[in-house]
Tab-separated table of C-alpha atoms in Angstrom:
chain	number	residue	atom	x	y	z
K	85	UNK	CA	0.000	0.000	0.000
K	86	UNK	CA	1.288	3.382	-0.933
K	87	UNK	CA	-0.661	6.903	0.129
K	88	UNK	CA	0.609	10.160	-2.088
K	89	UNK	CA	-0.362	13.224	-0.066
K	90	UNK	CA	-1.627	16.318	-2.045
K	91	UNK	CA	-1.284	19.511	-0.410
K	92	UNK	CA	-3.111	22.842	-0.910
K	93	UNK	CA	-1.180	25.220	1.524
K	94	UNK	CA	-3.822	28.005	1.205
K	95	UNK	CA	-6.557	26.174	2.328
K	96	UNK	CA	-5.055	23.863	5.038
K	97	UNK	CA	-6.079	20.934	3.249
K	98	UNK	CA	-5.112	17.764	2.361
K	99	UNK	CA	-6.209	15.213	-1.063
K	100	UNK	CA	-5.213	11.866	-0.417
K	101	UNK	CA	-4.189	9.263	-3.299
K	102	UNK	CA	-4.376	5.473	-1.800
K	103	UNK	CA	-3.002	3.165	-4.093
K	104	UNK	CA	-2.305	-0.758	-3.866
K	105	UNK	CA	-1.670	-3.390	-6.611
K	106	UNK	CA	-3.048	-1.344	-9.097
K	107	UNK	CA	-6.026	-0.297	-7.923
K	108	UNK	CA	-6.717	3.318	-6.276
K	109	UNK	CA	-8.913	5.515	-3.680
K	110	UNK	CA	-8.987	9.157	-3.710
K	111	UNK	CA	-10.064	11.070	-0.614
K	112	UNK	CA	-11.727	14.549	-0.591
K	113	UNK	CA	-9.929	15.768	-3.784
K	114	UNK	CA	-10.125	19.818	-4.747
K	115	UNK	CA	-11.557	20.778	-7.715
K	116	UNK	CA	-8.410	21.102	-9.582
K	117	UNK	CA	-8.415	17.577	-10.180
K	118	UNK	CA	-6.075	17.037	-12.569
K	119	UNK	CA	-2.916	16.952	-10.409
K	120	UNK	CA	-4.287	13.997	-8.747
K	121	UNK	CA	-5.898	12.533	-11.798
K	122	UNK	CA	-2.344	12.768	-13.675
K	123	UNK	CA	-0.896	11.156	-10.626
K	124	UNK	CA	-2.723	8.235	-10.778
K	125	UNK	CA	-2.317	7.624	-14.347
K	126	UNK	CA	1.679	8.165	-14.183
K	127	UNK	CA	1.487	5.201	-11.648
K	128	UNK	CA	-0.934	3.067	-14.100
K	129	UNK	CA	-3.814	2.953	-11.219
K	130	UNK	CA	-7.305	2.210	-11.682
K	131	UNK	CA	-9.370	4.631	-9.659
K	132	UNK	CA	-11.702	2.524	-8.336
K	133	UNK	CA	-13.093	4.722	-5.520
K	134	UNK	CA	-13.553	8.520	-4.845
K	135	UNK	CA	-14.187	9.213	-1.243
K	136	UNK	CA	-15.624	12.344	0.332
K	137	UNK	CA	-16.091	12.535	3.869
K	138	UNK	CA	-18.264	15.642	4.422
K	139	UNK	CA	-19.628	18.322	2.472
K	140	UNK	CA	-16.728	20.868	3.081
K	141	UNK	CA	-17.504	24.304	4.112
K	142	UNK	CA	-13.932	25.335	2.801
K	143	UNK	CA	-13.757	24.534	-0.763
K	144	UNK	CA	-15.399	23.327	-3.776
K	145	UNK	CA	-14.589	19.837	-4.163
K	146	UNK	CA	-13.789	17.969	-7.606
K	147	UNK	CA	-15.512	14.380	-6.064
K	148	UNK	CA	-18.225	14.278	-8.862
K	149	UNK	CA	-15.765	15.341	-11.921
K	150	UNK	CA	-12.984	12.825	-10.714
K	151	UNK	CA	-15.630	10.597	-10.695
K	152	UNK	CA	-17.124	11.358	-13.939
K	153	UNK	CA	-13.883	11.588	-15.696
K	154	UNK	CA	-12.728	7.721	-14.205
K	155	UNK	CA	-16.047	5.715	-13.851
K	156	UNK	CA	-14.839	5.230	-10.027
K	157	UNK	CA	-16.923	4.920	-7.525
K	158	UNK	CA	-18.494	8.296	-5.823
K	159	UNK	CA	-18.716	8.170	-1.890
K	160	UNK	CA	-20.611	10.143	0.193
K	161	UNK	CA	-22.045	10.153	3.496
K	162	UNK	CA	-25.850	8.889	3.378
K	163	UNK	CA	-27.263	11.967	4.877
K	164	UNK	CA	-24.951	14.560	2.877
K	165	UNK	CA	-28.017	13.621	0.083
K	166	UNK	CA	-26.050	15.822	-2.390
K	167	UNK	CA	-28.166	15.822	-5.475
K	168	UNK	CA	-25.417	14.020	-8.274
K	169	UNK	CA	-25.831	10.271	-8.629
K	170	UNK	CA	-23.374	8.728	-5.541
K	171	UNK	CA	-22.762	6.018	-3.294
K	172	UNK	CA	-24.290	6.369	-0.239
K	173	UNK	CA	-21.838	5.658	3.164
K	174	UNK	CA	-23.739	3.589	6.076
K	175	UNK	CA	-22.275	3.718	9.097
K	176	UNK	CA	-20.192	0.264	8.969
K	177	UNK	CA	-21.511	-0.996	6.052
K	178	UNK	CA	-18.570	-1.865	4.160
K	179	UNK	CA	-18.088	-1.168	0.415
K	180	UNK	CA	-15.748	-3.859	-1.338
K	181	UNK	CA	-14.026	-3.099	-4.338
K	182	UNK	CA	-11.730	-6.470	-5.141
K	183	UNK	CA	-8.705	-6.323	-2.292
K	184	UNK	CA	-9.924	-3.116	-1.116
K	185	UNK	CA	-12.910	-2.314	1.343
K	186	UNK	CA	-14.170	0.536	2.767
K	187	UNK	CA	-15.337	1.183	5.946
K	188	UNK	CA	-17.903	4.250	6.628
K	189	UNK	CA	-17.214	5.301	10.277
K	190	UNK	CA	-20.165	8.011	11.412
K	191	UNK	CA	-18.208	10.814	12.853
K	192	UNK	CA	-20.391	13.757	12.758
K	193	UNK	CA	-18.703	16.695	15.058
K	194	UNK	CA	-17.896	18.471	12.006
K	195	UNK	CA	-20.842	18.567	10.479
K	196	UNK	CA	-23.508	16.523	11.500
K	197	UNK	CA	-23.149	14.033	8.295
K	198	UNK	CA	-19.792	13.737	8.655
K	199	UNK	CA	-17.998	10.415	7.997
K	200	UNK	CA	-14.680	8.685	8.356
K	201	UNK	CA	-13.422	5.900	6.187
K	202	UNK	CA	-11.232	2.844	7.533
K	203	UNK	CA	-9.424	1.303	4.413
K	204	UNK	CA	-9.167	-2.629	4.606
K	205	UNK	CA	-6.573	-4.419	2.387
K	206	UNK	CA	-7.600	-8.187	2.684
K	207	UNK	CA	-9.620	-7.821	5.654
K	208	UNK	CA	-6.696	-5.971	7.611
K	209	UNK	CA	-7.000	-2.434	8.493
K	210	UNK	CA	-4.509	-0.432	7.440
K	211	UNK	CA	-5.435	3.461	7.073
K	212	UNK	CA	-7.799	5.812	8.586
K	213	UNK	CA	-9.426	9.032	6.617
K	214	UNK	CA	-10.597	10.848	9.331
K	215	UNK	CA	-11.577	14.450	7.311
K	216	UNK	CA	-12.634	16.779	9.708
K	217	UNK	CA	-13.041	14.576	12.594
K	218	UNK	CA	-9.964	13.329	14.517
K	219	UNK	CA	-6.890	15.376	13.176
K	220	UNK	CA	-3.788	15.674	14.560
K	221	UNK	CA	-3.286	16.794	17.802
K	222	UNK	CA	-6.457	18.644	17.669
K	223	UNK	CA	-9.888	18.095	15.971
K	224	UNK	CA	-12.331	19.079	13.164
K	225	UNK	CA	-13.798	22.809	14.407
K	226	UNK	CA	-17.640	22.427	15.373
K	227	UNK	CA	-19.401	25.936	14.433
K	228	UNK	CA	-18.852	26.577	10.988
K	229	UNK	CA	-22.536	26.091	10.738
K	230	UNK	CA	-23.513	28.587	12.761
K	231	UNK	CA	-23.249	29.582	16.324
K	232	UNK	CA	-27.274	27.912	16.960
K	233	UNK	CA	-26.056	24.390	15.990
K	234	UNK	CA	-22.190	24.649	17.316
K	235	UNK	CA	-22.745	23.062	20.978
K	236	UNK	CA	-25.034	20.039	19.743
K	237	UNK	CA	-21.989	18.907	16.650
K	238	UNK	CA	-19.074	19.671	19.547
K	239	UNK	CA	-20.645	16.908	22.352
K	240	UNK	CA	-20.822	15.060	18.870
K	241	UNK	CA	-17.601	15.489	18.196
K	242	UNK	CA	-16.614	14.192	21.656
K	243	UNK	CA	-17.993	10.942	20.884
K	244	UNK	CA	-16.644	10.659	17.228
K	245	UNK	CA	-13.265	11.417	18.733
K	246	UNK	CA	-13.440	8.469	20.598
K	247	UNK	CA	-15.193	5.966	18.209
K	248	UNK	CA	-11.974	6.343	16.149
K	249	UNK	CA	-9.415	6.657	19.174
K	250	UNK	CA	-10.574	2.893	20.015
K	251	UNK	CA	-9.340	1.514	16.567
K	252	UNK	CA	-6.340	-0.322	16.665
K	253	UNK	CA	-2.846	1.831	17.719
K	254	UNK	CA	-0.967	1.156	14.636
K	255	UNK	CA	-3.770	2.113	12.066
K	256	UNK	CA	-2.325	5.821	10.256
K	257	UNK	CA	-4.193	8.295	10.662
K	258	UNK	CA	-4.750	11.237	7.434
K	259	UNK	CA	-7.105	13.847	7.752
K	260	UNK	CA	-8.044	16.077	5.691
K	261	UNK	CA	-7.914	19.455	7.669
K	262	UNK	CA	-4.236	20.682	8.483
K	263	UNK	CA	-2.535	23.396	10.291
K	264	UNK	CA	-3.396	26.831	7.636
K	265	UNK	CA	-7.057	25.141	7.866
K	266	UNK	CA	-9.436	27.271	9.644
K	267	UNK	CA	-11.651	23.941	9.513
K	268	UNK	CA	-9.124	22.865	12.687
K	269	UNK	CA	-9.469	24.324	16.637
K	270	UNK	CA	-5.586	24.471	16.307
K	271	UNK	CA	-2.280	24.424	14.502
K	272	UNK	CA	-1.745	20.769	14.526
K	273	UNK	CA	1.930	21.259	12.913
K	274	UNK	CA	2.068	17.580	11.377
K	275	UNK	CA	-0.084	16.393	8.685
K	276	UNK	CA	-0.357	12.895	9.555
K	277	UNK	CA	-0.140	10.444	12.237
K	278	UNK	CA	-1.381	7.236	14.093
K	279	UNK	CA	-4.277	6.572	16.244
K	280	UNK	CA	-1.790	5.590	18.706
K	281	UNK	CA	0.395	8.757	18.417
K	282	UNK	CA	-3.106	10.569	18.338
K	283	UNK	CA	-4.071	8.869	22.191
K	284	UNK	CA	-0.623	9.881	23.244
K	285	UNK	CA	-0.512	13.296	22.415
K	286	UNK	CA	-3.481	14.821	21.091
K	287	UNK	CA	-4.954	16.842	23.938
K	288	UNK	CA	-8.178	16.441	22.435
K	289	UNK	CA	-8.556	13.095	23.525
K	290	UNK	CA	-7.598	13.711	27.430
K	291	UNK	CA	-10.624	15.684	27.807
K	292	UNK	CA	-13.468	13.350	29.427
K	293	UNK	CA	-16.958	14.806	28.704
K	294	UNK	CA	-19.103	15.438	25.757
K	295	UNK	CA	-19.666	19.275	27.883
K	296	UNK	CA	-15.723	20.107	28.355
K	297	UNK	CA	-14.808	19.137	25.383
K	298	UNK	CA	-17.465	21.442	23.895
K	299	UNK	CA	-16.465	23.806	26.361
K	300	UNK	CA	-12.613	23.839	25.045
K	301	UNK	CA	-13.829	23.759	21.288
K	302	UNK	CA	-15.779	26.522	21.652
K	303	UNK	CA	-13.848	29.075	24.232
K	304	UNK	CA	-12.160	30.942	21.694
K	305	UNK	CA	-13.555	30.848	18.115
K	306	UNK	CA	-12.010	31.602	15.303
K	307	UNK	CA	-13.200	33.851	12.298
K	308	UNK	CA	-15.033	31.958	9.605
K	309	UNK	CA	-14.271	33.350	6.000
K	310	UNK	CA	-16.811	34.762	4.011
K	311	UNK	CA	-16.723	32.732	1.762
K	312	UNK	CA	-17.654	29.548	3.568
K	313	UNK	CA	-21.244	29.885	3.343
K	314	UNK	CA	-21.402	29.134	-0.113
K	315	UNK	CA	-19.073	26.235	-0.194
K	316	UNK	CA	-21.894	23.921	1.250
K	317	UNK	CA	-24.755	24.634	-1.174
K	318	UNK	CA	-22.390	24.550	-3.922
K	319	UNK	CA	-21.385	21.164	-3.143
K	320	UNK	CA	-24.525	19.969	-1.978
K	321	UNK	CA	-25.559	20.296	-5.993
K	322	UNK	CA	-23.070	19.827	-7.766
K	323	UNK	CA	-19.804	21.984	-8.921
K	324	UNK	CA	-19.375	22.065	-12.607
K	325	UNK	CA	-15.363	21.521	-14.189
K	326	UNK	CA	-12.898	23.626	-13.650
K	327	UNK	CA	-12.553	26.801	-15.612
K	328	UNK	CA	-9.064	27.056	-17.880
K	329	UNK	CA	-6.671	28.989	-15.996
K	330	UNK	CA	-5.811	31.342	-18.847
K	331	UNK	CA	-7.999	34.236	-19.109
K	332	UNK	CA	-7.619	37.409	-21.321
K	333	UNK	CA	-5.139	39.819	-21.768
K	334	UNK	CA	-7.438	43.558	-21.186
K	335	UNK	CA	-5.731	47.108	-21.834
K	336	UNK	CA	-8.020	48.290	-18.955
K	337	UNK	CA	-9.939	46.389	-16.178
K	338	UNK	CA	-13.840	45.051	-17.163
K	339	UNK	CA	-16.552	47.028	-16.727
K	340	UNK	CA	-18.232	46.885	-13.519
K	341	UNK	CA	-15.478	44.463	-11.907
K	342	UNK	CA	-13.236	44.474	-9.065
K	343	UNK	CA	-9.551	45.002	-9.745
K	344	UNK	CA	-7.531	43.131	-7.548
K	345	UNK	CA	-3.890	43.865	-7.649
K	346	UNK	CA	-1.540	40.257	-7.332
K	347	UNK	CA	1.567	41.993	-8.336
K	348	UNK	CA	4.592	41.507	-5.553
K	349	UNK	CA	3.736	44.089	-2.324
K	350	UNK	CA	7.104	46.081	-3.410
K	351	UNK	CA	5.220	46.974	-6.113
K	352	UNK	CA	2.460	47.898	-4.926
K	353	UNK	CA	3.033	49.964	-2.670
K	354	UNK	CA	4.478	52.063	-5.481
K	355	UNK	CA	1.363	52.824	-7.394
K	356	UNK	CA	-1.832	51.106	-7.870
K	357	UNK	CA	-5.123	51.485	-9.725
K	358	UNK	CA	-7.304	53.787	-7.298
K	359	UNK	CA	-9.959	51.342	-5.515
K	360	UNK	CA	-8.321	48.257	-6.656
K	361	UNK	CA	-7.317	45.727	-3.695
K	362	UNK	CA	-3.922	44.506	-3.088
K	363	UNK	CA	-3.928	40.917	-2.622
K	364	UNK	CA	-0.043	39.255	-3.778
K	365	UNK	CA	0.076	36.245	-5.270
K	366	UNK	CA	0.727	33.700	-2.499
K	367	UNK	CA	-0.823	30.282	-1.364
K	368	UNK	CA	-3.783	31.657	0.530
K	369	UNK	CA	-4.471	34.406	-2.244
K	370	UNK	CA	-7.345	32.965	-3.117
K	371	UNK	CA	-9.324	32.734	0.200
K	372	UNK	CA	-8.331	36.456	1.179
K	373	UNK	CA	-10.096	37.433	-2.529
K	374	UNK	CA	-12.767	35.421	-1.101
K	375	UNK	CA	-12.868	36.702	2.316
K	376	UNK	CA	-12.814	40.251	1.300
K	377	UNK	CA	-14.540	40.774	-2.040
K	378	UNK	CA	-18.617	39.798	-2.666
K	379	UNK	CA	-18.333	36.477	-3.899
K	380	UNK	CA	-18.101	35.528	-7.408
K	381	UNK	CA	-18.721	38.873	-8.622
K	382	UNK	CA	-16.243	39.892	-11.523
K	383	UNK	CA	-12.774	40.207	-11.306
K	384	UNK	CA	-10.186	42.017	-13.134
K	385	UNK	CA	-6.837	41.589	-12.309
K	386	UNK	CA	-3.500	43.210	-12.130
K	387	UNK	CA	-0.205	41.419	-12.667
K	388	UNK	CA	3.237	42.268	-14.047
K	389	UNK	CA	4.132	41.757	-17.269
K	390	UNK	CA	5.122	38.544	-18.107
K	391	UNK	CA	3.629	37.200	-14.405
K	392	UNK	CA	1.576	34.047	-14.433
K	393	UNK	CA	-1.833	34.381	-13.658
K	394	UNK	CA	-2.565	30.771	-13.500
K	395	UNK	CA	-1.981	30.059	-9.894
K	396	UNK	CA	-4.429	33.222	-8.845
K	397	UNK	CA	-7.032	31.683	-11.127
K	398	UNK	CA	-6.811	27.785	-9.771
K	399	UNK	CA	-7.205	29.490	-6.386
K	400	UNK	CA	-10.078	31.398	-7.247
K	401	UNK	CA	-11.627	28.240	-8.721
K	402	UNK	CA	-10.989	26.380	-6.005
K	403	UNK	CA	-13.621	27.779	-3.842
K	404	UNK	CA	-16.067	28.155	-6.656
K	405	UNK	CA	-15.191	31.786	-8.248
K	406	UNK	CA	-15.292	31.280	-12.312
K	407	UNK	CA	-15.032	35.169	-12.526
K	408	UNK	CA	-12.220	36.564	-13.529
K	409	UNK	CA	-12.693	38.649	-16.722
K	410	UNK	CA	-8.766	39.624	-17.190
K	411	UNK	CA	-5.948	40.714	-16.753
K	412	UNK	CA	-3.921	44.028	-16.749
K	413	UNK	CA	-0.281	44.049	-16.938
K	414	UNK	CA	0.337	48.028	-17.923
K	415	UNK	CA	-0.963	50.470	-15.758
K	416	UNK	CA	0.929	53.728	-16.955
K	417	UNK	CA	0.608	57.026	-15.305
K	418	UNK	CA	-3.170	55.649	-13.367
K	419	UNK	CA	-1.180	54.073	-10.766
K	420	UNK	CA	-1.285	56.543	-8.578
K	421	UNK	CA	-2.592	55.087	-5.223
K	422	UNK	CA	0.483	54.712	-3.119
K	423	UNK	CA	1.336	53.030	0.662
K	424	UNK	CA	4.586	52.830	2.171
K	425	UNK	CA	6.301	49.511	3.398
K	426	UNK	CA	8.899	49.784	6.428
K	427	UNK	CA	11.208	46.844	7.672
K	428	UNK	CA	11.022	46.276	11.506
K	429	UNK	CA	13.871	49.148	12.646
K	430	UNK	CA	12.239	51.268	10.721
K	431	UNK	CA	8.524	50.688	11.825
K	432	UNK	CA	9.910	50.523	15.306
K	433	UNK	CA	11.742	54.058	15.217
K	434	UNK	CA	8.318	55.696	13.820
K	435	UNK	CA	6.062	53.798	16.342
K	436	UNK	CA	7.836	55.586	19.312
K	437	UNK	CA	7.343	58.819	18.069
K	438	UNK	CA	4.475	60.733	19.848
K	439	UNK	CA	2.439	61.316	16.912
K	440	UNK	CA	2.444	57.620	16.133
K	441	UNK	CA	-0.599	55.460	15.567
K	442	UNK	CA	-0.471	51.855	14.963
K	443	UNK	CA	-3.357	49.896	13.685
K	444	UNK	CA	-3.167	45.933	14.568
K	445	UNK	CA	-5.043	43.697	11.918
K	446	UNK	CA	-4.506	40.320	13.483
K	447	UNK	CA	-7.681	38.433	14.259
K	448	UNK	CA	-8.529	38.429	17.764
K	449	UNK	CA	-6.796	35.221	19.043
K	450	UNK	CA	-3.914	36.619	18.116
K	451	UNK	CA	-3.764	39.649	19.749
K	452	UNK	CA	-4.438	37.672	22.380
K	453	UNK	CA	-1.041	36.327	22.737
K	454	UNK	CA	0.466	39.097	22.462
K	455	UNK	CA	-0.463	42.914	22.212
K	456	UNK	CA	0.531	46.239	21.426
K	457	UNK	CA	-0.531	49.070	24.054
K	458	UNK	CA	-2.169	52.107	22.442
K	459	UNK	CA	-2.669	50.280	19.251
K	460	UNK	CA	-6.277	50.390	17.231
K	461	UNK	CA	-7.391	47.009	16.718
K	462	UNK	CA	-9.272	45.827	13.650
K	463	UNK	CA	-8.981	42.350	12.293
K	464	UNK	CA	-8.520	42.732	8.180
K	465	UNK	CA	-11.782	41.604	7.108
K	466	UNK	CA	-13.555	43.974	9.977
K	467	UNK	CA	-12.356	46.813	7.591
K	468	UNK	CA	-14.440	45.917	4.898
K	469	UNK	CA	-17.534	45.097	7.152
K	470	UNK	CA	-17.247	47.725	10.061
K	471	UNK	CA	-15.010	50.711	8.503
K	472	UNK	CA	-11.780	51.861	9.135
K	473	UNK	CA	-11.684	52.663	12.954
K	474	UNK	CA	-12.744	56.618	13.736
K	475	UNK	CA	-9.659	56.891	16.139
K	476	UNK	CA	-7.322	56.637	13.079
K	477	UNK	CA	-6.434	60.408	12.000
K	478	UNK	CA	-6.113	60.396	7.990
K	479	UNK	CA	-4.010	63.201	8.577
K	480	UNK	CA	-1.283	61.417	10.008
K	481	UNK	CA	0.530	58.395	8.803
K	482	UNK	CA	-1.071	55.120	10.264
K	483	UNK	CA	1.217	52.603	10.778
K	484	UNK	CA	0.228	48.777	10.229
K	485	UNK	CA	0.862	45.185	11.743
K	486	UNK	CA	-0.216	41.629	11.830
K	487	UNK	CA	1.705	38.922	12.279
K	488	UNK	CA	4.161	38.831	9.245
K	489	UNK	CA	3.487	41.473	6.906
K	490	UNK	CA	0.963	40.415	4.806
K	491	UNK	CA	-1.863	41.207	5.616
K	492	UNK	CA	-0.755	44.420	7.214
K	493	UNK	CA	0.159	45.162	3.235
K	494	UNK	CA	-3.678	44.104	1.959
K	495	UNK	CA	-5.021	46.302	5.055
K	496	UNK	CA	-2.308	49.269	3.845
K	497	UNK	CA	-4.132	49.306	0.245
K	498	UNK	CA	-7.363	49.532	1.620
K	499	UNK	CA	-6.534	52.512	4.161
K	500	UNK	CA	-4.733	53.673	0.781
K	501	UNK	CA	-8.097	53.862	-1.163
K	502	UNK	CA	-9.257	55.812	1.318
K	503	UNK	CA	-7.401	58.989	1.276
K	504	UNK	CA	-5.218	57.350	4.403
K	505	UNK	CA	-1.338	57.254	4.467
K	506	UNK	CA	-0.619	53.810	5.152
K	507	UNK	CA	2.636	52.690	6.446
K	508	UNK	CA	2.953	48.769	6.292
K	509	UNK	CA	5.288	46.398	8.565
K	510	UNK	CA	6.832	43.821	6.434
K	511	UNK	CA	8.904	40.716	7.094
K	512	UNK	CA	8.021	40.927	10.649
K	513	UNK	CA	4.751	41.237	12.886
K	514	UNK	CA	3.629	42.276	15.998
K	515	UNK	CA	5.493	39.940	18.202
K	516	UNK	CA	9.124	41.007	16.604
K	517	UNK	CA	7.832	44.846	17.382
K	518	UNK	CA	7.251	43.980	20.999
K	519	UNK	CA	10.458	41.736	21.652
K	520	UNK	CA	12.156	45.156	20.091
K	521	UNK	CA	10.721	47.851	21.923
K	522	UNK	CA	11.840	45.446	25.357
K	523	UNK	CA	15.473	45.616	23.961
K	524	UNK	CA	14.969	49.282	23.422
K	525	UNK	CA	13.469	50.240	27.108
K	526	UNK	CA	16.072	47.469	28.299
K	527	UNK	CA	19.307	49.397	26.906
């Protein structure tokens, strides 16, 4: 048995290819399936199943076209009841496919329909898909559908913890959530594991009751994207193929569409289209677009010339945006909204000055850990839905930090757009500002 691990950094996530004497499983592919389809054919496999153990709130998924494309064998939980033709998972009714079986293991915590595959070869059991249900060294978060429902699916999730922590030690464990997922409580760190590792050291598994445990999952929530709430619907009926990943070249951006700059922050921060947002091309460019713009409205963007636009497109596609009009690569003399970028002595030299204002964008479990006294804080997304905070003066530079630079630089093109003077850390955060200041008041 052999199991290829497909990662997609900005979502957290993990596809999973299982493969043994010819024969293959694939576990909650993305919709760029192709990379995982090419990898199965380079290895002469015969896809016989296609295994999805939840409708994910994250992504779209590429289940029904991978399954289209191979004639394998769709899985889905029995009460997902998506509305494309599928094989519906009991709970430990086992599906045989010749060598291989499957083994549906109810583990609703996640969502309520969640479901965890065990993967027999010749009777033995030999791998564990766990999804969004036991991950490692932490466990699938319970209120992504909503604050009414997130107690009931976290007791759940106590006992689904469990049901899987009683399988045999040696069984590996690969779930689908990661750390980068903002399906997962925590940063589990490692992407895989054992169910013995897993009643070792997850602390997830120490806790006793369905109440504490719901208690812990629940104390400090994290922000749910945007874009979430249409990831569920979308793959409750059906996602159609991906869209190609070249789009047209446009002298100026569409009609009616939002510009979003991917060119390098550097960049940037030198001129930009006025209203556009400033989003660089990274892994997780895609679910900031979708975090901070209306979803799947239309989309120019802006690139350098000669920079591949493929990646920002996949992304986009990846969580069901087919919008993207164009692209711009000269901008000429209409680049004229402007932020500045500062490395940490620098930021740190202009913070202490008595003018200063600093405006923290971290989300709020971060600032948690560590804060900044006298700074305005406003998680990125909050600046879209709430404003810019009245305490800023647009008068006076504003000086911004998260926790490495990045989004401090999306949050300095938005101030930007506003008439603000934005002055963006970058290649450091927050907690580098504080450990500096101490060395400063220390000397």
């Amino acid at each position: 048995m052999d199991v290829m691990l497909f990662r997609t950094l900005g979502l957290g996530d993990q596809t999973y290819l299982l493969t043994h004497e010819g024969k293959g499983v694939l576990v909650d592919p993305q919709r760029d399936i192709d990379r995982f389809l090419r990898a199965a054919a380079e290895r002469d496999v015969d896809l016989r199943f296609v295994l999805e153990t939840h409708l994910h709130n994250d992504y779209v998924s590429g289940g029904e076209q991978a399954a289209l494309r191979t004639g394998a064998e769709l899985v889905l939980p029995a009460a997902a009841a998506p509305s494309y033709r599928h094989t519906p998972a009991f709970h430990l009714e086992e599906i045989n496919g010749g060598g291989l079986t499957i083994r549906p293991i109810h583990t609703p915590g996640h969502t309520p329909e969640h479901t965890s595959y065990l993967v027999l070869i010749d009777g033995e059991p030999v791998a564990l898909f766990s999804g969004g249900s036991l991950l490692v060294a932490s466990a699938g978060r319970p209120d992504l559908l909503g604050p009414e429902r997130a107690r009931s699916l976290a007791r759940l999730q106590h006992g689904s913890l469990h049901r899987l922590a009683a399988l045999p030690p040696g069984i590996a464990l690969y779930p689908t959530h990661g750390e980068g997922s903002f399906c997962t409580v925590t940063g589990a760190g490692r992407l895989t594991s054992t169910i013995g590792a897993e009643l070792k050291d997850n602390p997830m598994l120490a806790i006793e009751g369905p109440d504490e445990l719901a208690d812990t999952l629940l104390a400090a929530p994290m922000p749910i994207p945007a874009f979430y709430k249409f990831m569920g619907p979308a793959n409750t009926l059906g996602v159609p193929p991906m869209p190609p990943a070249r789009v047209a070249e446009l002298d100026q951006p569409a009609q009616g569409s939002h510009v979003v700059d991917i060119r390098p922050r550097q960049v940037q921060a030198r001129g930009m289209l006025p209203g556009s947002l400033g989003i660089e091309l990274d892994d997780d460019f895609g679910s900031w677009t979708g975090w901070l713009l209306p979803y799947a409205k239309p989309i120019t963007l802006v690139a350098e010339p000669g920079q591949d636009v493929a990646e920002a497109v996949t992304q986009l596609a990846q969580i069901g945006i087919d919008t993207v009009q164009g692209v711009v690569r000269n901008l000429g003399e209409a680049a004229t909204q402007t932020y500045q970028l500062a490395a940490l002595d620098a930021f740190v030299k202009m913070l202490i000055q008595p003018t200063a204002q600093l405006l923290d964008v971290r989300m709020p479990t971060e600032r948690e850990q560590t804060r900044l006294a006298g700074a305005v804080e406003r998680f990125l997304p909050d600046l879209l839905t709430q404003g810019t905070p009245g305490k800023l003066d647009p008068a006076r530079p504003v000086l911004i930090a998260c926790a490495s630079g990045r989004r401090a630089a999306i949050a300095a093109g938005l101030l930007a757009r506003e008439g603000y003077r934005p002055i963006a850390l970058t290649g450091a955060g927050v907690p580098e500002v504080v450990a500096s200041l101490r060395e400063r008041n220390a000397a």
